[in-house]
CSV table of C-alpha atoms in Angstrom, one decimal:
chain,number,residue,atom,x,y,z
A,1,MET,CA,-32.6,26.9,-28.1
A,2,ALA,CA,-29.8,24.2,-28.5
A,3,LEU,CA,-29.1,21.6,-25.9
A,4,THR,CA,-25.8,21.7,-23.9
A,5,ALA,CA,-23.8,18.9,-23.2
A,6,CYS,CA,-20.9,17.6,-21.7
A,7,ILE,CA,-18.6,14.3,-22.6
A,8,TYR,CA,-17.3,11.7,-20.2
A,9,ALA,CA,-14.7,9.2,-21.3
A,10,ARG,CA,-12.8,6.9,-19.4
A,11,VAL,CA,-10.4,3.7,-20.0
A,12,SER,CA,-9.7,1.4,-17.4
A,13,SER,CA,-6.0,0.3,-17.3
A,14,SER,CA,-3.0,2.1,-17.8
A,15,GLU,CA,-1.7,0.6,-21.1
A,16,GLN,CA,-5.4,1.6,-22.6
A,17,ALA,CA,-4.4,5.1,-21.2
A,18,LYS,CA,-1.2,5.3,-22.9
A,19,ASP,CA,-3.0,4.8,-26.2
A,20,GLU,CA,-4.7,8.1,-27.0
A,21,ALA,CA,-6.8,6.9,-29.6
A,22,LYS,CA,-9.1,4.8,-27.5
A,23,ILE,CA,-10.1,7.9,-25.1
A,24,GLU,CA,-9.9,10.3,-27.8
A,25,GLY,CA,-12.4,7.6,-30.2
A,26,GLN,CA,-15.1,7.8,-27.7
A,27,ILE,CA,-15.0,11.5,-27.4
A,28,ALA,CA,-15.0,11.7,-31.2
A,29,TRP,CA,-18.1,9.7,-31.1
A,30,CYS,CA,-19.9,11.4,-29.1
A,31,ARG,CA,-18.9,14.8,-30.9
A,32,ASP,CA,-20.3,13.3,-33.7
A,33,TYR,CA,-23.5,12.3,-31.8
A,34,ALA,CA,-23.8,15.9,-30.8
A,35,ALA,CA,-23.4,17.6,-34.4
A,36,VAL,CA,-26.0,15.6,-35.6
A,37,ARG,CA,-28.4,16.6,-32.6
A,38,SER,CA,-27.3,20.6,-32.7
A,39,MET,CA,-26.3,20.1,-29.2
A,40,GLU,CA,-23.5,22.4,-28.1
A,41,VAL,CA,-20.7,20.7,-25.9
A,42,VAL,CA,-19.2,22.8,-23.1
A,43,ASP,CA,-16.5,20.7,-21.7
A,44,VAL,CA,-15.0,17.4,-21.9
A,45,PHE,CA,-14.6,14.9,-19.2
A,46,ALA,CA,-11.8,12.3,-19.4
A,47,ASP,CA,-10.3,9.8,-17.0
A,48,ALA,CA,-7.3,7.9,-18.0
A,49,GLY,CA,-6.3,4.8,-16.2
A,50,TYR,CA,-9.2,4.4,-13.6
A,51,GLU,CA,-11.4,1.4,-13.4
A,52,GLY,CA,-15.3,1.5,-13.3
A,53,GLY,CA,-15.7,0.7,-9.5
A,54,ASN,CA,-13.4,3.6,-8.3
A,55,ASN,CA,-15.9,6.5,-7.9
A,56,GLN,CA,-13.2,8.7,-6.4
A,57,ARG,CA,-11.8,9.5,-10.5
A,58,PRO,CA,-10.6,13.2,-10.7
A,59,ALA,CA,-12.7,14.2,-13.8
A,60,PHE,CA,-15.8,12.2,-12.8
A,61,GLN,CA,-15.8,13.8,-9.4
A,62,ARG,CA,-15.2,17.2,-10.9
A,63,MET,CA,-18.1,16.7,-13.8
A,64,MET,CA,-20.7,15.4,-11.0
A,65,GLY,CA,-20.0,18.4,-9.0
A,66,GLU,CA,-20.3,20.6,-11.3
A,67,ALA,CA,-23.9,18.5,-12.5
A,68,LEU,CA,-25.1,18.4,-8.7
A,69,GLY,CA,-24.4,22.2,-8.0
A,70,LYS,CA,-26.1,25.6,-8.5
A,71,LYS,CA,-25.6,26.3,-12.0
A,72,PRO,CA,-24.3,23.3,-14.2
A,73,ARG,CA,-23.3,24.6,-17.6
A,74,PHE,CA,-24.9,21.3,-19.2
A,75,SER,CA,-28.4,19.7,-19.2
A,76,VAL,CA,-26.8,16.5,-21.0
A,77,ILE,CA,-24.2,14.5,-20.1
A,78,LEU,CA,-22.9,12.3,-23.2
A,79,THR,CA,-20.9,9.0,-23.0
A,80,TRP,CA,-19.8,5.9,-25.2
A,81,LYS,CA,-21.8,3.4,-22.9
A,82,LEU,CA,-23.0,3.6,-19.3
A,83,ASP,CA,-20.3,1.3,-18.3
A,84,ARG,CA,-18.0,4.3,-18.5
A,85,ILE,CA,-19.8,6.2,-16.0
A,86,ALA,CA,-19.4,3.2,-13.7
A,87,ARG,CA,-19.2,-0.6,-13.3
A,88,ASN,CA,-20.7,-0.8,-9.9
A,89,GLU,CA,-23.8,-0.5,-7.6
A,90,GLU,CA,-23.6,3.0,-7.5
A,91,GLY,CA,-24.1,3.4,-10.9
A,92,PRO,CA,-27.9,3.8,-10.9
A,93,VAL,CA,-27.5,5.9,-7.9
A,94,PHE,CA,-25.6,8.6,-10.1
A,95,ASP,CA,-28.2,8.4,-12.7
A,96,ARG,CA,-31.0,8.7,-10.1
A,97,LYS,CA,-29.2,12.0,-8.7
A,98,LEU,CA,-28.5,13.3,-12.5
A,99,GLN,CA,-32.1,12.8,-12.8
A,100,ASN,CA,-33.5,14.8,-10.0
A,101,LYS,CA,-31.3,17.8,-10.9
A,102,GLY,CA,-32.8,17.7,-14.4
A,103,ILE,CA,-29.5,16.2,-16.2
A,104,GLU,CA,-29.9,13.5,-18.8
A,105,LEU,CA,-27.2,10.7,-18.6
A,106,ARG,CA,-27.2,9.6,-22.5
A,107,PRO,CA,-25.0,6.5,-23.7
A,108,ILE,CA,-24.6,7.0,-27.3
A,109,ALA,CA,-24.0,3.4,-27.9
A,110,ASN,CA,-27.3,2.1,-26.7
A,111,ASP,CA,-29.6,5.1,-26.1
A,112,PHE,CA,-32.6,3.6,-24.3
A,113,GLY,CA,-34.8,6.9,-24.4
A,114,THR,CA,-37.2,8.4,-21.7
A,115,GLY,CA,-40.2,6.5,-19.6
A,116,ALA,CA,-40.7,3.5,-18.0
A,117,THR,CA,-38.7,1.2,-20.7
A,118,GLY,CA,-35.9,3.4,-21.0
A,119,GLN,CA,-35.2,3.5,-17.1
A,120,LEU,CA,-35.6,-0.3,-17.1
A,121,GLY,CA,-32.9,-0.6,-19.8
A,122,ARG,CA,-30.8,1.6,-18.0
A,123,THR,CA,-31.0,0.0,-14.6
A,124,MET,CA,-30.3,-3.2,-16.6
A,125,ASP,CA,-27.3,-2.1,-18.3
A,126,PHE,CA,-25.9,-0.9,-14.8
A,127,ALA,CA,-26.2,-3.9,-13.6
A,128,PHE,CA,-24.7,-6.1,-16.4
A,129,ALA,CA,-21.7,-3.7,-16.1
A,130,THR,CA,-21.5,-4.7,-12.3
A,131,PHE,CA,-21.7,-8.3,-13.0
A,132,PHE,CA,-19.0,-8.1,-15.9
A,133,ARG,CA,-16.9,-6.6,-13.6
A,134,SER,CA,-17.4,-9.2,-10.6
A,135,ASN,CA,-17.4,-12.1,-12.9
A,136,LEU,CA,-14.0,-11.1,-14.6
A,137,GLY,CA,-12.3,-10.8,-11.2
A,138,ASP,CA,-13.8,-14.6,-10.2
A,139,ASN,CA,-12.9,-15.6,-13.3
A,140,VAL,CA,-9.1,-14.4,-13.0
A,141,LYS,CA,-8.7,-15.4,-9.6
A,142,ARG,CA,-10.3,-19.0,-10.1
A,143,GLY,CA,-7.6,-19.4,-13.0
A,144,GLN,CA,-4.7,-18.1,-10.7
A,145,VAL,CA,-5.9,-20.8,-8.0
A,146,HIS,CA,-5.7,-23.4,-10.4
A,147,GLY,CA,-2.4,-22.6,-11.8
A,148,ILE,CA,-0.9,-21.9,-8.3
A,149,LYS,CA,-2.0,-25.2,-6.8
A,150,SER,CA,-0.9,-26.8,-10.0
A,151,GLY,CA,2.6,-25.6,-9.7
A,152,ARG,CA,2.4,-22.5,-11.3
A,153,LEU,CA,3.7,-19.3,-9.7
A,154,SER,CA,1.8,-16.4,-10.1
A,155,GLY,CA,3.1,-12.9,-10.3
A,156,GLY,CA,6.6,-11.6,-11.7
A,157,GLY,CA,8.4,-10.1,-8.4
A,158,ALA,CA,11.8,-11.2,-7.3
A,159,PRO,CA,11.8,-14.3,-5.5
A,160,PRO,CA,12.7,-14.6,-1.7
A,161,TYR,CA,16.3,-14.6,-0.5
A,162,GLY,CA,17.6,-18.0,-0.8
A,163,TYR,CA,15.6,-18.7,-4.0
A,164,LYS,CA,16.0,-18.1,-7.6
A,165,VAL,CA,13.1,-18.4,-10.5
A,166,THR,CA,13.6,-21.3,-13.1
A,167,TRP,CA,11.2,-22.0,-16.1
A,168,LYS,CA,10.5,-25.3,-17.5
A,169,LEU,CA,8.2,-26.0,-20.7
A,170,GLY,CA,4.6,-27.2,-19.6
A,171,GLY,CA,1.5,-27.0,-21.9
A,172,HIS,CA,1.6,-24.0,-24.2
A,173,LYS,CA,3.9,-21.5,-21.9
A,174,PRO,CA,6.7,-21.8,-19.5
A,175,ILE,CA,5.7,-22.7,-16.0
A,176,ARG,CA,7.6,-20.3,-13.6
A,177,GLN,CA,9.0,-21.8,-10.1
A,178,PHE,CA,11.2,-21.5,-7.2
A,179,GLU,CA,14.8,-23.3,-6.9
A,180,ILE,CA,17.1,-23.0,-3.9
A,181,GLU,CA,20.0,-20.8,-4.8
A,182,GLU,CA,22.3,-22.1,-2.5
A,183,GLU,CA,24.9,-19.3,-1.5
A,184,SER,CA,22.0,-17.2,0.0
A,185,ALA,CA,19.9,-20.3,0.9
A,186,GLU,CA,22.4,-20.9,3.7
A,187,ILE,CA,22.4,-17.7,4.9
A,188,ALA,CA,18.7,-17.9,5.1
A,189,ARG,CA,18.8,-21.4,7.1
A,190,GLU,CA,21.3,-20.0,9.6
A,191,ILE,CA,18.7,-17.2,10.1
A,192,PHE,CA,15.9,-19.5,10.9
A,193,ARG,CA,18.8,-21.9,13.0
A,194,ARG,CA,20.0,-19.1,14.9
A,195,TYR,CA,16.3,-17.9,15.9
A,196,ALA,CA,14.9,-21.0,16.4
A,197,ALA,CA,17.8,-21.4,19.3
A,198,GLY,CA,16.9,-18.0,21.0
A,199,ALA,CA,18.5,-15.2,19.0
A,200,SER,CA,17.1,-11.9,18.8
A,201,ILE,CA,16.4,-10.1,15.5
A,202,ARG,CA,18.8,-7.4,16.4
A,203,SER,CA,21.4,-9.9,17.1
A,204,LEU,CA,20.6,-11.5,13.7
A,205,CYS,CA,21.2,-7.8,12.2
A,206,VAL,CA,24.4,-7.7,13.5
A,207,TRP,CA,25.9,-10.9,12.6
A,208,CYS,CA,24.4,-10.4,9.0
A,209,ASN,CA,25.8,-6.9,8.9
A,210,ASP,CA,29.3,-7.8,10.3
A,211,SER,CA,29.6,-10.9,8.1
A,212,GLY,CA,29.1,-8.5,5.1
A,213,PHE,CA,26.3,-10.4,3.6
A,214,PRO,CA,24.6,-9.3,0.5
A,215,THR,CA,21.0,-8.0,1.4
A,216,PRO,CA,18.0,-9.0,-0.6
A,217,GLN,CA,17.9,-5.7,-2.3
A,218,GLU,CA,21.7,-6.0,-3.4
A,219,ARG,CA,20.8,-9.8,-4.7
A,220,ASN,CA,18.1,-8.1,-6.5
A,221,GLY,CA,20.4,-5.6,-8.3
A,222,LYS,CA,19.6,-2.8,-6.2
A,223,PRO,CA,21.8,-0.4,-3.8
A,224,ARG,CA,22.6,-1.8,-0.4
A,225,PRO,CA,20.5,0.3,2.3
A,226,LYS,CA,22.1,2.6,4.7
A,227,TYR,CA,22.1,0.5,7.8
A,228,GLY,CA,22.3,-3.2,5.5
A,229,TRP,CA,20.2,-5.9,7.3
A,230,ALA,CA,17.7,-4.1,9.1
A,231,HIS,CA,15.0,-5.5,11.7
A,232,GLY,CA,12.4,-5.4,8.9
A,233,THR,CA,14.4,-7.5,6.6
A,234,ILE,CA,14.9,-10.6,8.9
A,235,TRP,CA,11.5,-10.1,10.6
A,236,ARG,CA,10.0,-10.8,6.7
A,237,ILE,CA,12.2,-13.7,6.2
A,238,LEU,CA,11.2,-15.1,9.2
A,239,LEU,CA,7.5,-14.8,8.5
A,240,ASN,CA,7.6,-15.7,5.0
A,241,PRO,CA,6.0,-19.1,4.5
A,242,THR,CA,7.7,-19.7,1.4
A,243,TYR,CA,10.6,-21.2,3.7
A,244,CYS,CA,8.8,-24.0,4.5
A,245,GLY,CA,7.9,-25.1,0.8
A,246,ASP,CA,4.5,-23.1,0.7
A,247,TYR,CA,3.9,-20.7,-2.1
A,248,THR,CA,1.1,-17.9,-1.2
A,249,TYR,CA,-0.2,-15.7,-3.4
A,250,GLY,CA,-2.9,-12.8,-2.8
A,251,ARG,CA,-1.3,-11.7,0.7
A,252,ARG,CA,-2.2,-7.9,0.0
A,253,ARG,CA,-5.3,-6.8,-1.8
A,254,GLU,CA,-4.3,-3.7,-4.2
A,255,PHE,CA,-7.1,-0.9,-5.0
A,256,GLN,CA,-7.2,2.5,-6.5
A,257,ASP,CA,-6.9,5.4,-3.9
A,258,SER,CA,-8.6,8.8,-4.7
A,259,ASP,CA,-5.6,10.0,-6.8
A,260,GLY,CA,-5.7,6.7,-9.3
A,261,LYS,CA,-2.5,5.3,-7.7
A,262,TYR,CA,-2.3,1.7,-6.8
A,263,VAL,CA,-2.0,0.5,-2.7
A,264,SER,CA,-1.9,-2.5,-1.2
A,265,LYS,CA,-3.3,-3.6,2.1
A,266,ARG,CA,-2.4,-7.3,3.9
A,267,LYS,CA,-5.3,-9.4,3.9
A,268,THR,CA,-6.2,-12.1,6.4
A,269,LYS,CA,-4.6,-15.2,5.9
A,270,GLU,CA,-7.9,-17.0,5.5
A,271,HIS,CA,-8.4,-15.1,2.1
A,272,TRP,CA,-4.7,-16.1,0.9
A,273,ILE,CA,-4.1,-18.6,-2.0
A,274,VAL,CA,-1.8,-21.3,-0.8
A,275,ALA,CA,-0.1,-24.1,-2.4
A,276,ILE,CA,1.3,-26.7,0.0
A,277,ASP,CA,4.7,-28.2,-0.8
A,278,SER,CA,5.1,-26.3,-4.1
A,279,HIS,CA,9.1,-26.0,-4.0
A,280,PRO,CA,12.0,-27.3,-2.0
A,281,ALA,CA,11.9,-26.1,1.7
A,282,LEU,CA,14.9,-24.2,3.3
A,283,VAL,CA,13.5,-25.1,7.2
A,284,ASP,CA,11.0,-27.8,8.6
A,285,ARG,CA,7.6,-27.2,9.2
A,286,LEU,CA,7.8,-28.0,12.8
A,287,THR,CA,10.8,-25.3,13.4
A,288,PHE,CA,8.7,-22.6,11.2
A,289,THR,CA,5.7,-23.3,13.1
A,290,LYS,CA,7.6,-22.6,16.7
A,291,ILE,CA,9.2,-19.4,15.0
A,292,GLN,CA,5.9,-18.1,14.2
A,293,GLU,CA,4.4,-18.5,17.7
A,294,ARG,CA,7.5,-16.9,19.1
A,295,LEU,CA,7.1,-13.6,16.6
A,296,ALA,CA,3.2,-13.5,17.6
A,297,THR,CA,4.1,-13.5,21.3
A,298,GLY,CA,6.5,-10.7,20.1
A,299,ARG,CA,4.2,-8.9,18.4
A,300,GLN,CA,1.5,-8.7,21.2
A,301,ARG,CA,3.8,-7.6,23.6
A,302,GLN,CA,2.3,-4.4,24.9
A,303,PRO,CA,4.0,-1.6,27.3
A,304,GLY,CA,4.1,-2.4,31.1
A,305,PRO,CA,2.5,-0.4,33.5
A,306,ASP,CA,5.7,1.6,34.4
A,307,HIS,CA,6.1,2.7,30.5
A,308,PRO,CA,5.4,6.7,31.0
A,309,GLY,CA,4.1,7.2,27.6
A,310,ASN,CA,5.9,8.4,24.2
A,311,LEU,CA,4.8,12.4,24.9
A,312,LEU,CA,6.9,13.0,21.7
A,313,ALA,CA,5.0,10.5,19.5
A,314,GLY,CA,4.8,11.7,16.0
A,315,ILE,CA,6.6,15.0,16.7
A,316,GLY,CA,9.9,14.7,17.9
A,317,GLN,CA,13.2,14.7,15.1
A,318,CYS,CA,16.5,14.4,15.8
A,319,ARG,CA,18.0,17.9,14.6
A,320,THR,CA,21.3,16.2,13.5
A,321,CYS,CA,19.8,13.6,10.9
A,322,GLY,CA,16.5,13.8,11.1
A,323,GLY,CA,15.6,10.5,12.5
A,324,THR,CA,12.4,9.7,14.5
A,325,VAL,CA,12.6,10.3,18.4
A,326,VAL,CA,11.4,7.2,20.6
A,327,ILE,CA,11.5,6.3,24.1
A,328,GLU,CA,13.5,3.4,26.0
A,329,GLY,CA,13.7,2.5,29.6
A,330,HIS,CA,16.8,1.3,31.6
A,331,GLY,CA,14.9,-0.1,34.8
A,332,LYS,CA,11.8,0.8,36.2
A,333,GLU,CA,12.4,4.5,36.7
A,334,ARG,CA,14.6,5.7,34.1
A,335,TRP,CA,13.7,6.1,30.7
A,336,TYR,CA,15.4,8.0,27.9
A,337,TYR,CA,14.7,9.6,24.5
A,338,TYR,CA,17.2,8.8,21.6
A,339,CYS,CA,17.5,8.7,17.9
A,340,ARG,CA,16.1,5.5,16.3
A,341,ARG,CA,17.7,6.4,13.1
A,342,ASN,CA,21.1,6.2,15.4
A,343,ARG,CA,19.6,3.4,17.0
A,344,ARG,CA,19.7,1.4,13.6
A,345,ALA,CA,23.3,2.6,12.8
A,346,ASN,CA,23.9,0.1,16.1
A,347,LEU,CA,23.1,-2.9,14.1
A,348,THR,CA,26.9,-3.6,13.6
A,349,THR,CA,29.8,-3.4,15.5
A,350,MET,CA,31.7,-1.7,12.5
A,351,PRO,CA,32.7,1.8,12.9
A,352,ARG,CA,29.5,4.1,11.6
A,353,ASP,CA,29.6,7.7,10.1
A,354,THR,CA,26.6,8.9,12.1
A,355,GLU,CA,27.2,11.4,15.1
A,356,CYS,CA,24.1,11.6,16.6
A,357,GLY,CA,24.4,9.5,19.9
A,358,GLY,CA,23.1,11.3,22.3
A,359,VAL,CA,20.3,10.9,24.5
A,360,VAL,CA,18.2,13.0,26.8
A,361,ARG,CA,16.4,11.9,30.3
A,362,TYR,CA,12.4,11.3,29.9
A,363,ASP,CA,12.2,13.1,33.4
A,364,GLU,CA,13.8,16.4,31.9
A,365,VAL,CA,11.5,16.2,28.5
A,366,ARG,CA,8.3,16.2,30.6
A,367,ALA,CA,9.8,19.0,32.5
A,368,ALA,CA,10.3,21.2,29.6
A,369,ILE,CA,6.9,20.2,27.7
A,370,ILE,CA,5.0,21.2,31.1
A,371,ASN,CA,6.9,24.5,31.5
A,372,ALA,CA,6.4,25.4,27.7
A,373,LEU,CA,2.6,24.7,27.7
A,374,SER,CA,2.2,26.8,31.0
A,375,TYR,CA,4.1,29.7,29.0
A,376,MET,CA,2.2,29.4,25.7
A,377,LEU,CA,-1.6,29.1,27.5
A,378,GLY,CA,-0.7,32.1,29.4
A,379,ASP,CA,-0.9,34.1,26.2
A,380,PRO,CA,-2.1,32.3,22.9
A,381,SER,CA,0.3,34.5,20.8
A,382,ARG,CA,3.1,32.7,22.3
A,383,ILE,CA,2.2,29.5,21.3
A,384,LYS,CA,3.8,29.3,18.0
A,385,GLN,CA,7.1,30.9,19.1
A,386,GLY,CA,6.9,28.0,22.1
A,387,ILE,CA,6.5,25.2,19.9
A,388,LYS,CA,9.8,26.5,17.6
A,389,ALA,CA,11.7,27.2,21.1
A,390,PHE,CA,10.6,23.8,22.8
A,391,HIS,CA,11.5,22.0,19.5
A,392,GLU,CA,15.1,23.3,19.4
A,393,ALA,CA,15.8,23.0,23.1
A,394,VAL,CA,14.8,19.3,23.2
A,395,THR,CA,16.4,18.5,19.7
A,396,GLY,CA,19.3,20.5,21.0
A,397,ALA,CA,19.7,18.3,24.6
A,398,MET,CA,20.0,15.0,22.3
A,399,GLU,CA,22.9,16.6,20.6
A,400,THR,CA,25.3,17.4,23.6
A,401,GLN,CA,24.1,14.6,26.2
A,402,GLU,CA,25.6,11.3,26.3
């Protein structure tokens, strides 16, 4: 009886994924191998654009799910090389799980066979694949560190507000550098001066919006955001060490999620690559340091003992514009819910087109929640109806009350 087999193929980068010949070539070689040995190929699993260190590849997960299930359709998994299966320490684990289910993982480019010698070869092959991936990352990072500290800026993103990218000849390829772009640089300098003098971030937003300054998005050729200069825009400028002359690289770590999409996560400062005084500064280092201390104090501020807590956190929305409902206090006893999107519209003294300016008292919302919960818990069938009615009552109150 002929052996039944499936084929697994993979390419790492999105550029390789665009070249169908690369992944189709792996599949074709495996089909030829199966045909010579009279194997019946029952399925093909292929992941395009997934790294070997990512175990959450869709096709790979489907294949392993069937292989470790009750009735797999195949007894052999054919792949070009073992590094197609994994390039991390999980490779031997996958191999051992398949062996325990009686399924053979066979790399056609270097078939190690069976027995102790074959198992040793497979383990070493997985180990070399893991080492190659790790060593490649170390070499790339080492080159980036040397280049950055030698004055070569890494990456190709838009420069910070107040700077422009210039290129100069250096060695075998042009060197990317930052130079001051005077028109926007003066705006950035004034933001730092005003904040250092005690201005709030909101007042800086109002000043920038009322003055009609182009936003960083507009400067990079994108449409102006609906609310212009927002808190986050000012905050990111004040936090960026580029403005004191330091170039930082690697502040975020990119990785693939289970859908193969690249997502980023902020790293701690000790893992950043920093080139000190790599370009002209817009603010002196002492002022920048004092601003960071003030920003850190603001970030660490916690709600006071009189804060009642946001009962609508994550669920309250403005029915007019869909904005998030948030809470704000006036004194120790008066607390109100309001539309955050409407508050963003207050970042300018110019006329605005939003009409969702209503607020509702916290004690009224709290009473409505207690009444609604009491009503719903009296009869579980009312829960769905009660949630809908409560949502309409609260959002409606925000539209009608001033």
